[in-house]
Structures are given as C-alpha cells and as structure tokens.
C-alpha cells in the first residue's frame, strides 16, 4: 500500500521532504499540500510534477479522507495546533522540530497522543539517524571510552536571517543538541547556564551571537555547546565525548581531500540540507515504513517535550545569567 502524504508548509524543509518522498524514498506519495503562501505550494507541486491537491489550510488537509499521514513542516509556532488536530483525526504525523515552541505546548500533544491510545507522532530530530552520531552512541554504549564525563560541542550556521532572534538559538538551533545528548548519554538534564562571549560583528542587532550553553546531567556529565549562527565559513556540527578511558569525536562528513595551488584542503558544507541529507532520508523512510505497519518509532512526542523543557530553562538562563535548575518529569510508561 502506498502511504498518501499531506504536507503542511512547503518552504525549505517541506519542499525538501516532498522531493525525497517523491524521488528518493519508497512507499509514499505526496497527494496534498498547503502553505499560507499559496504560490509556494503551487511552485513545489509544479517543480516536482506532483499529482497533489493544494488545500486552503492545514485543517482541511488533515481531515481529507485520501490523506493517510501528515507532515508538519510549517513555522514552529503553528506545529502544536496541526499535530493535535492530526492526532484527533487519528492520523500519523511527522512534525519537524520543535514539536511545539514551549514545553506546555508539547505537553498538550503528549496528552492528546496518550488519550488516542497509540503512538501517532514522530518528531523530526534527524541526528539519531545520522551514521556519525550512531558511531558515537555505539562507542559510548559499548564502553569503548569508559564512563562519559564531558561533552564539548558546537552548532554553527554560516548566517541567519533578520527574523532570527536570541531565544531561537535555543528553540530553533540548540534543540537538536538538547535531543541528541539525551539519546547519546541515556541521561537527562539537571541544570543550564548560558554565557555570552564578545558579539560577532556579523550578527544583526536582535541576536546575541555566539552563545555558550553549559548543561549538567543527572549523572554529572558536563556539556558545553557553542551556538554560533553567523560563523560565515560553513555549516559545522562538532561533538566530542570525553570518557574516563578515551575520547570519541563525531566524524567529519566525507569530503574530497584536494591538493592544489600549494594547499591541502577539504570542503566544508554550507547547508544543513546537505550535512544531514542521509539522516533526513532515513528518518522519513522510517516514518513511512512505520505508518505502513501501523507502528512508528523514532523520536517521540515525549522526546520533543523533554527537549522543550530543557529549552525553556535555557531561554530563562539566557535572561537571568544564572545557573537554572531543570525539572524533568518522569517519562510516562506509554513512551517506554
Ligand atoms: P520556511 O520558512 O522555509 O518554510 C515554512 C513554510 O511554512 C513557509 O512556506 C510558510 O509560508 C509556511 N507556513 C507557515 N505557517 C503556515 C500555516 N499556518 N499553514 C501552512 N503553511 C504555513 O521554514 P523552514 O526552514 O522550512 O522550517 C520549517 C520548520 O522546519 C521549522 O519548524 C524549522 O525549525 C524546521 N526545520 C528543521 C530542520 C531540521 O534540521 N530538522 C531544518 C530546517 C527547518
Ligand atoms: C534550522 O531550523 C535547523 O533545524 C538546522 O538544523 C539548524 O542547524 C539551524 O540552526 C536551524 O535554524
């Protein structure tokens, strides 16, 4: 059976997911799209040659009888409304990060899903599907570096638009680390602090950039993450886990080693779409396969909620300059 997919929001990642479902993945077909910018929806349908209906709004798309599963790839503040509506319609839903922009919003989704009685939501945290992060996790789980003590990480984007403001460094960008460290370390956060180094002259007035986020986990692991969203030189994700007996580093993406003009060089990618292209393919194939058999796995609403709880505290820490406690409720058995 081909899973008939409806996409809400056909901007950068919505269009990219439509492309991968159409050209790369198996078992899915995009049959419906909607975007508040109707021209954007039309352009994706035309560019990809989709046989898809363009809906006036997300709710009509969700309730369409020929839509089996929904992708929510609109702006973050709209996610909660669409994910809850999809759950209430009994439909599987893949929601891009953040699941909702606040922990309270994510909890509304968790409660709706528990009331529905089965897992219907996969969150678009793609890093657990990345082969490099999987190598890191395997090394940690097999005890290759001994007990993890510290993590040093960096999340760098070349530039961000004027609409990107200081809290987005947490909700929009750090949220990937907040999810992936819980998964890597099998641990949760206890405290957060944010410190601001000298500001880059490339950062516009509404964003403090770079920032350093300091996290402490329940097991006592100390994590520092540099979030630098105007670093200019590339899209660069770094992660180094220091254990009692060794250090495991996230592998660099494969690239040609070039000897030319008296230089030895590797290319650095500039775009998240390229850096995690395989992980996006694998996460979305996993979603389609899960819908096919009526059982989805991958990052859950609870993972989306847990990242948002930590994210809300990080935003508080941006404002207070203090070390802020993170109170993480126990995971309901529903998500075991
Ligand atoms: P974008 O601005 O390029 O696209 C969003 C689209 O949603 C726009 O075309 C906009 O008109 C549309 N839209 C907004 N509100 C809508 C509504 N109520 N109904 C229908 N359409 C609506 O943004 P982008 O970069 O594609 O991001 C979308 C989401 O995906 C965000 O939550 C973002 O955080 C996430 N994202 C995730 C990435 C990842 O690495 N997993 C990478 C980039 C984005
Ligand atoms: C963007 O929305 C993403 O999710 C990218 O993966 C991240 O690197 C970037 O900072 C966000 O703005």
Tab-separated table of C-alpha atoms and ligand atoms in Angstrom:
chain	number	residue	atom	x	y	z
A	1	UNK	CA	0.000	0.000	0.000
A	2	UNK	CA	1.279	3.471	-0.828
A	3	UNK	CA	1.015	5.905	2.079
A	4	UNK	CA	-0.779	9.045	0.886
A	5	UNK	CA	1.003	12.004	2.482
A	6	UNK	CA	-0.209	15.569	3.056
A	7	UNK	CA	2.363	18.320	3.716
A	8	UNK	CA	1.577	21.470	5.712
A	9	UNK	CA	4.194	24.138	4.918
A	10	UNK	CA	6.162	23.805	1.697
A	11	UNK	CA	9.102	26.099	2.473
A	12	UNK	CA	12.725	24.960	2.735
A	13	UNK	CA	12.332	21.661	4.549
A	14	UNK	CA	8.739	20.943	3.432
A	15	UNK	CA	9.831	21.164	-0.207
A	16	UNK	CA	12.915	19.056	0.532
A	17	UNK	CA	10.830	16.333	2.232
A	18	UNK	CA	8.356	16.414	-0.701
A	19	UNK	CA	11.312	15.888	-3.047
A	20	UNK	CA	12.703	12.960	-1.045
A	21	UNK	CA	9.294	11.235	-0.758
A	22	UNK	CA	8.807	11.666	-4.498
A	23	UNK	CA	12.295	10.906	-5.831
A	24	UNK	CA	14.260	9.003	-3.194
A	25	UNK	CA	12.123	7.114	-0.685
A	26	UNK	CA	9.747	4.232	-1.200
A	27	UNK	CA	6.167	3.602	-0.120
A	28	UNK	CA	4.882	7.196	-0.024
A	29	UNK	CA	3.235	9.657	-2.374
A	30	UNK	CA	2.565	13.347	-1.760
A	31	UNK	CA	-1.142	13.769	-2.543
A	32	UNK	CA	-1.876	17.022	-0.701
A	33	UNK	CA	-0.044	20.226	0.174
A	34	UNK	CA	-0.870	23.546	1.758
A	35	UNK	CA	1.005	26.724	2.550
A	36	UNK	CA	-0.134	30.147	3.735
A	37	UNK	CA	1.870	31.320	0.766
A	38	UNK	CA	-0.218	29.616	-1.934
A	39	UNK	CA	2.374	30.432	-4.606
A	40	UNK	CA	4.944	28.435	-2.640
A	41	UNK	CA	2.673	25.360	-2.555
A	42	UNK	CA	1.976	25.702	-6.289
A	43	UNK	CA	5.669	26.023	-7.086
A	44	UNK	CA	6.522	22.785	-5.198
A	45	UNK	CA	3.708	20.908	-6.970
A	46	UNK	CA	4.879	22.194	-10.366
A	47	UNK	CA	8.618	21.737	-9.775
A	48	UNK	CA	8.253	18.145	-8.611
A	49	UNK	CA	5.412	17.331	-11.025
A	50	UNK	CA	3.221	16.175	-8.131
A	51	UNK	CA	-0.292	14.890	-8.628
A	52	UNK	CA	-1.327	16.668	-5.427
A	53	UNK	CA	-4.295	18.775	-4.371
A	54	UNK	CA	-3.498	22.207	-2.958
A	55	UNK	CA	-5.597	22.891	0.168
A	56	UNK	CA	-6.544	26.312	1.553
A	57	UNK	CA	-5.470	25.401	5.077
A	58	UNK	CA	-3.874	22.695	7.215
A	59	UNK	CA	-7.088	21.546	8.886
A	60	UNK	CA	-8.832	20.715	5.601
A	61	UNK	CA	-5.723	18.790	4.545
A	62	UNK	CA	-5.616	16.843	7.816
A	63	UNK	CA	-9.277	15.890	7.516
A	64	UNK	CA	-9.122	14.895	3.841
A	65	UNK	CA	-10.166	11.256	3.534
A	66	UNK	CA	-7.440	10.465	0.998
A	67	UNK	CA	-4.616	11.667	3.313
A	68	UNK	CA	-3.180	8.794	5.412
A	69	UNK	CA	-0.326	10.657	7.103
A	70	UNK	CA	0.608	14.294	7.680
A	71	UNK	CA	3.950	16.123	7.590
A	72	UNK	CA	4.000	19.358	9.605
A	73	UNK	CA	6.794	21.493	8.185
A	74	UNK	CA	5.340	24.950	8.738
A	75	UNK	CA	6.783	27.529	11.155
A	76	UNK	CA	7.363	26.345	14.722
A	77	UNK	CA	4.517	28.307	16.404
A	78	UNK	CA	1.953	26.540	14.159
A	79	UNK	CA	3.074	22.967	14.956
A	80	UNK	CA	1.053	22.317	18.111
A	81	UNK	CA	-2.286	23.171	16.506
A	82	UNK	CA	-1.697	20.918	13.490
A	83	UNK	CA	-0.203	17.989	15.411
A	84	UNK	CA	-3.096	17.945	17.899
A	85	UNK	CA	-5.594	18.122	15.008
A	86	UNK	CA	-3.871	15.211	13.222
A	87	UNK	CA	-3.923	13.112	16.415
A	88	UNK	CA	-7.619	13.880	16.899
A	89	UNK	CA	-8.232	12.799	13.288
A	90	UNK	CA	-6.435	9.517	14.126
A	91	UNK	CA	-3.637	10.202	11.612
A	92	UNK	CA	0.078	9.541	11.853
A	93	UNK	CA	2.032	12.783	11.888
A	94	UNK	CA	5.682	13.599	11.308
A	95	UNK	CA	6.380	17.005	12.855
A	96	UNK	CA	9.553	18.961	12.235
A	97	UNK	CA	11.364	20.280	15.280
A	98	UNK	CA	10.444	21.983	17.502
A	99	UNK	CA	7.423	19.811	18.316
A	100	UNK	CA	5.961	22.997	19.834
A	101	UNK	CA	7.708	26.203	20.846
A	102	UNK	CA	7.058	25.690	24.581
A	103	UNK	CA	7.088	22.715	26.932
A	104	UNK	CA	3.407	23.393	27.745
A	105	UNK	CA	2.567	23.149	24.039
A	106	UNK	CA	4.460	19.858	23.753
A	107	UNK	CA	2.635	18.519	26.818
A	108	UNK	CA	-0.706	19.233	25.105
A	109	UNK	CA	0.486	16.992	22.275
A	110	UNK	CA	1.701	14.269	24.669
A	111	UNK	CA	-1.685	14.292	26.430
A	112	UNK	CA	-3.609	14.129	23.148
A	113	UNK	CA	-1.470	11.206	21.982
A	114	UNK	CA	-1.885	9.290	25.246
A	115	UNK	CA	-5.656	9.896	25.040
A	116	UNK	CA	-5.600	8.492	21.479
A	117	UNK	CA	-4.097	5.316	22.959
A	118	UNK	CA	-1.264	4.761	20.468
A	119	UNK	CA	1.882	6.439	19.189
A	120	UNK	CA	0.994	8.613	16.217
A	121	UNK	CA	3.768	11.241	16.304
A	122	UNK	CA	7.386	11.187	15.132
A	123	UNK	CA	9.438	14.336	15.715
A	124	UNK	CA	11.907	15.470	13.047
A	125	UNK	CA	15.016	15.108	15.200
A	126	UNK	CA	17.187	13.541	12.493
A	127	UNK	CA	20.523	13.282	14.283
A	128	UNK	CA	19.840	9.868	15.879
A	129	UNK	CA	19.557	8.594	12.281
A	130	UNK	CA	22.958	10.079	11.274
A	131	UNK	CA	25.678	7.442	10.863
A	132	UNK	CA	28.254	9.584	12.684
A	133	UNK	CA	26.088	10.038	15.775
A	134	UNK	CA	25.266	6.323	15.653
A	135	UNK	CA	29.007	5.542	15.764
A	136	UNK	CA	29.353	7.840	18.781
A	137	UNK	CA	26.432	6.140	20.536
A	138	UNK	CA	27.821	2.675	19.822
A	139	UNK	CA	31.228	3.676	21.236
A	140	UNK	CA	29.588	5.002	24.409
A	141	UNK	CA	27.188	2.066	24.837
A	142	UNK	CA	29.975	-0.495	24.317
A	143	UNK	CA	32.115	1.253	26.929
A	144	UNK	CA	34.872	1.991	24.404
A	145	UNK	CA	35.715	5.316	26.097
A	146	UNK	CA	34.673	4.306	29.597
A	147	UNK	CA	32.158	6.340	31.537
A	148	UNK	CA	31.371	9.649	29.749
A	149	UNK	CA	32.470	12.672	31.788
A	150	UNK	CA	32.213	15.664	29.474
A	151	UNK	CA	30.865	16.688	26.067
A	152	UNK	CA	32.265	19.570	24.013
A	153	UNK	CA	30.039	20.523	21.101
A	154	UNK	CA	29.447	23.253	18.550
A	155	UNK	CA	26.480	24.084	16.332
A	156	UNK	CA	27.490	26.615	13.701
A	157	UNK	CA	25.449	28.069	10.867
A	158	UNK	CA	27.019	30.384	8.253
A	159	UNK	CA	24.337	33.088	8.635
A	160	UNK	CA	20.765	33.547	9.832
A	161	UNK	CA	18.048	35.975	8.627
A	162	UNK	CA	16.910	39.145	10.447
A	163	UNK	CA	13.893	37.220	11.789
A	164	UNK	CA	16.212	35.004	13.899
A	165	UNK	CA	16.332	36.410	17.448
A	166	UNK	CA	18.291	35.429	20.584
A	167	UNK	CA	15.854	32.796	22.045
A	168	UNK	CA	15.850	30.996	18.663
A	169	UNK	CA	19.434	29.958	19.335
A	170	UNK	CA	17.765	27.615	21.830
A	171	UNK	CA	14.341	26.707	20.358
A	172	UNK	CA	15.439	26.539	16.751
A	173	UNK	CA	19.098	25.540	16.866
A	174	UNK	CA	20.278	24.094	20.219
A	175	UNK	CA	17.096	21.980	20.328
A	176	UNK	CA	18.912	19.409	18.141
A	177	UNK	CA	21.678	19.059	20.766
A	178	UNK	CA	19.140	19.006	23.604
A	179	UNK	CA	17.577	15.976	21.969
A	180	UNK	CA	20.669	14.163	20.774
A	181	UNK	CA	22.620	14.344	24.057
A	182	UNK	CA	19.717	12.733	25.978
A	183	UNK	CA	19.801	9.911	23.428
A	184	UNK	CA	23.612	9.626	23.304
A	185	UNK	CA	24.148	9.645	27.057
A	186	UNK	CA	20.904	7.972	28.127
A	187	UNK	CA	20.595	10.726	30.683
A	188	UNK	CA	18.574	13.878	31.374
A	189	UNK	CA	19.469	17.449	32.274
A	190	UNK	CA	19.752	18.886	35.760
A	191	UNK	CA	20.882	22.493	35.210
A	192	UNK	CA	21.542	25.017	32.444
A	193	UNK	CA	23.500	28.234	32.151
A	194	UNK	CA	24.115	30.475	29.140
A	195	UNK	CA	27.104	32.789	28.783
A	196	UNK	CA	27.699	35.321	26.051
A	197	UNK	CA	31.174	35.874	24.635
A	198	UNK	CA	32.096	39.008	22.701
A	199	UNK	CA	29.443	39.513	19.976
A	200	UNK	CA	30.325	38.850	16.335
A	201	UNK	CA	30.151	41.961	14.143
A	202	UNK	CA	28.353	39.758	11.566
A	203	UNK	CA	25.373	39.222	13.903
A	204	UNK	CA	22.411	41.581	13.446
A	205	UNK	CA	21.088	43.649	16.360
A	206	UNK	CA	18.396	41.227	17.623
A	207	UNK	CA	20.588	38.162	18.093
A	208	UNK	CA	23.315	37.649	20.673
A	209	UNK	CA	25.832	35.561	18.772
A	210	UNK	CA	27.744	33.431	19.665
A	211	UNK	CA	26.410	31.891	22.877
A	212	UNK	CA	27.802	29.128	25.067
A	213	UNK	CA	25.292	26.829	26.739
A	214	UNK	CA	26.501	24.873	29.770
A	215	UNK	CA	24.474	21.850	30.806
A	216	UNK	CA	24.809	19.400	33.654
A	217	UNK	CA	23.140	15.980	33.561
A	218	UNK	CA	21.779	13.882	36.428
A	219	UNK	CA	24.746	11.522	36.113
A	220	UNK	CA	27.092	14.522	36.443
A	221	UNK	CA	28.219	14.856	32.808
A	222	UNK	CA	29.185	18.450	31.992
A	223	UNK	CA	28.315	19.651	28.492
A	224	UNK	CA	29.383	22.844	26.752
A	225	UNK	CA	27.803	23.796	23.427
A	226	UNK	CA	28.885	26.748	21.335
A	227	UNK	CA	25.948	28.041	19.295
A	228	UNK	CA	27.323	30.363	16.619
A	229	UNK	CA	24.807	31.126	13.887
A	230	UNK	CA	26.771	33.715	11.902
A	231	UNK	CA	30.102	31.893	11.743
A	232	UNK	CA	30.374	32.682	7.999
A	233	UNK	CA	32.601	29.791	6.982
A	234	UNK	CA	30.195	26.823	6.908
A	235	UNK	CA	27.517	24.641	8.477
A	236	UNK	CA	29.627	22.908	11.063
A	237	UNK	CA	28.440	20.434	13.692
A	238	UNK	CA	31.018	19.241	16.207
A	239	UNK	CA	30.671	16.813	19.100
A	240	UNK	CA	33.387	15.324	21.247
A	241	UNK	CA	32.568	12.973	24.126
A	242	UNK	CA	35.293	12.685	26.747
A	243	UNK	CA	35.230	9.476	28.751
A	244	UNK	CA	37.364	8.012	31.546
A	245	UNK	CA	39.389	5.989	29.041
A	246	UNK	CA	39.224	7.862	25.761
A	247	UNK	CA	37.561	10.451	23.581
A	248	UNK	CA	35.028	9.812	20.802
A	249	UNK	CA	34.617	12.501	18.153
A	250	UNK	CA	31.719	12.896	15.719
A	251	UNK	CA	33.196	12.048	12.289
A	252	UNK	CA	33.527	14.884	9.772
A	253	UNK	CA	31.251	14.498	6.733
A	254	UNK	CA	33.058	12.741	3.906
A	255	UNK	CA	34.775	15.177	1.551
A	256	UNK	CA	37.466	15.171	-1.104
A	257	UNK	CA	40.987	15.875	0.091
A	258	UNK	CA	42.360	18.248	-2.517
A	259	UNK	CA	45.997	19.058	-3.252
A	260	UNK	CA	46.015	22.221	-5.328
A	261	UNK	CA	47.755	25.622	-5.559
A	262	UNK	CA	50.192	24.703	-2.813
A	263	UNK	CA	47.330	23.849	-0.442
A	264	UNK	CA	45.862	20.698	1.044
A	265	UNK	CA	42.120	21.218	1.569
A	266	UNK	CA	38.743	19.653	2.418
A	267	UNK	CA	35.392	21.218	1.575
A	268	UNK	CA	33.166	22.350	4.453
A	269	UNK	CA	29.429	22.066	3.744
A	270	UNK	CA	27.371	25.267	3.906
A	271	UNK	CA	23.842	23.929	4.323
A	272	UNK	CA	22.030	21.694	6.853
A	273	UNK	CA	20.188	20.088	3.902
A	274	UNK	CA	23.475	18.598	2.653
A	275	UNK	CA	25.091	17.896	6.020
A	276	UNK	CA	22.275	15.635	7.185
A	277	UNK	CA	20.884	14.505	3.820
A	278	UNK	CA	21.185	10.795	4.589
A	279	UNK	CA	19.761	11.195	8.086
A	280	UNK	CA	16.703	13.045	6.704
A	281	UNK	CA	16.196	10.262	4.159
A	282	UNK	CA	16.458	7.542	6.798
A	283	UNK	CA	14.192	9.247	9.375
A	284	UNK	CA	11.435	9.845	6.841
A	285	UNK	CA	11.720	6.342	5.368
A	286	UNK	CA	11.401	5.029	8.937
A	287	UNK	CA	8.230	7.103	9.350
A	288	UNK	CA	6.694	5.808	6.103
A	289	UNK	CA	7.618	2.228	6.984
A	290	UNK	CA	6.151	2.657	10.471
A	291	UNK	CA	2.875	4.024	9.105
A	292	UNK	CA	2.770	1.096	6.679
A	293	UNK	CA	2.834	-1.447	9.522
A	294	UNK	CA	0.864	0.679	11.989
A	295	UNK	CA	3.709	1.105	14.491
A	296	UNK	CA	6.050	4.087	14.468
A	297	UNK	CA	9.231	4.535	16.471
A	298	UNK	CA	11.917	7.234	16.210
A	299	UNK	CA	11.939	10.403	18.329
A	300	UNK	CA	8.607	10.621	20.146
A	301	UNK	CA	6.376	13.384	21.461
A	302	UNK	CA	7.994	12.738	24.830
A	303	UNK	CA	11.429	13.414	23.310
A	304	UNK	CA	10.006	16.616	21.816
A	305	UNK	CA	8.620	17.547	25.227
A	306	UNK	CA	11.841	16.743	27.109
A	307	UNK	CA	13.917	18.868	24.712
A	308	UNK	CA	11.404	21.702	25.107
A	309	UNK	CA	11.528	21.520	28.944
A	310	UNK	CA	15.307	21.937	28.797
A	311	UNK	CA	14.940	24.570	26.060
A	312	UNK	CA	12.561	26.706	28.121
A	313	UNK	CA	15.052	26.662	31.013
A	314	UNK	CA	17.922	27.604	28.670
A	315	UNK	CA	15.916	30.634	27.494
A	316	UNK	CA	15.342	31.556	31.157
A	317	UNK	CA	19.082	31.172	31.703
A	318	UNK	CA	19.805	33.460	28.737
A	319	UNK	CA	17.782	36.132	30.527
A	320	UNK	CA	18.922	35.554	34.115
A	321	UNK	CA	22.600	34.820	33.560
A	322	UNK	CA	22.248	32.303	36.407
A	323	UNK	CA	22.580	28.530	36.680
A	324	UNK	CA	18.947	27.436	36.359
A	325	UNK	CA	17.559	24.078	37.586
A	326	UNK	CA	15.791	21.832	35.073
A	327	UNK	CA	12.864	19.852	36.493
A	328	UNK	CA	12.147	16.968	34.130
A	329	UNK	CA	9.020	14.935	34.959
A	330	UNK	CA	9.298	11.138	34.787
A	331	UNK	CA	8.564	9.606	31.386
A	332	UNK	CA	5.090	8.030	31.214
A	333	UNK	CA	5.089	4.227	30.663
A	334	UNK	CA	3.255	4.916	27.361
A	335	UNK	CA	6.640	6.004	25.885
A	336	UNK	CA	8.751	3.072	27.156
B	1	LIG	P1	10.405	28.124	5.816
B	1	LIG	O1	10.029	29.498	6.265
B	1	LIG	O2	11.336	27.979	4.663
B	1	LIG	O3	9.094	27.287	5.441
B	1	LIG	C1	7.971	27.249	6.276
B	1	LIG	C2	6.746	27.312	5.368
B	1	LIG	O4	5.577	27.150	6.161
B	1	LIG	C3	6.610	28.646	4.638
B	1	LIG	O5	6.469	28.420	3.243
B	1	LIG	C4	5.355	29.256	5.259
B	1	LIG	O6	4.623	30.066	4.334
B	1	LIG	C5	4.596	28.028	5.674
B	1	LIG	N1	3.610	28.232	6.722
B	1	LIG	C6	3.749	28.970	7.858
B	1	LIG	N2	2.638	28.910	8.598
B	1	LIG	C7	1.779	28.087	7.933
B	1	LIG	C8	0.462	27.626	8.204
B	1	LIG	N3	-0.213	28.018	9.289
B	1	LIG	N4	-0.100	26.788	7.305
B	1	LIG	C9	0.558	26.416	6.183
B	1	LIG	N5	1.803	26.842	5.881
B	1	LIG	C10	2.403	27.658	6.747
B	1	LIG	O7	10.962	27.384	7.092
B	1	LIG	P2	11.787	26.017	7.147
B	1	LIG	O8	13.228	26.333	7.262
B	1	LIG	O9	11.329	25.098	6.106
B	1	LIG	O10	11.345	25.486	8.600
B	1	LIG	C11	10.082	24.883	8.810
B	1	LIG	C12	10.159	24.044	10.093
B	1	LIG	O11	11.131	23.026	9.903
B	1	LIG	C13	10.597	24.827	11.319
B	1	LIG	O12	9.934	24.323	12.442
B	1	LIG	C14	12.086	24.536	11.419
B	1	LIG	O13	12.584	24.621	12.740
B	1	LIG	C15	12.153	23.121	10.899
B	1	LIG	N6	13.434	22.805	10.283
B	1	LIG	C16	14.055	21.653	10.648
B	1	LIG	C17	15.293	21.357	10.160
B	1	LIG	C18	15.988	20.136	10.629
B	1	LIG	O14	17.216	20.104	10.550
B	1	LIG	N7	15.305	19.120	11.107
B	1	LIG	C19	15.974	22.203	9.181
B	1	LIG	C20	15.201	23.368	8.821
B	1	LIG	C21	13.977	23.638	9.343
B	2	LIG	C1	17.266	25.105	11.395
B	2	LIG	O1	15.896	25.311	11.610
B	2	LIG	C2	17.621	23.687	11.638
B	2	LIG	O2	16.905	22.897	12.168
B	2	LIG	C3	19.018	23.395	11.370
B	2	LIG	O3	19.280	22.014	11.507
B	2	LIG	C4	19.807	24.181	12.388
B	2	LIG	O4	21.186	23.965	12.198
B	2	LIG	C5	19.533	25.669	12.251
B	2	LIG	O5	20.233	26.368	13.247
B	2	LIG	C6	18.049	25.947	12.388
B	2	LIG	O6	17.808	27.316	12.156
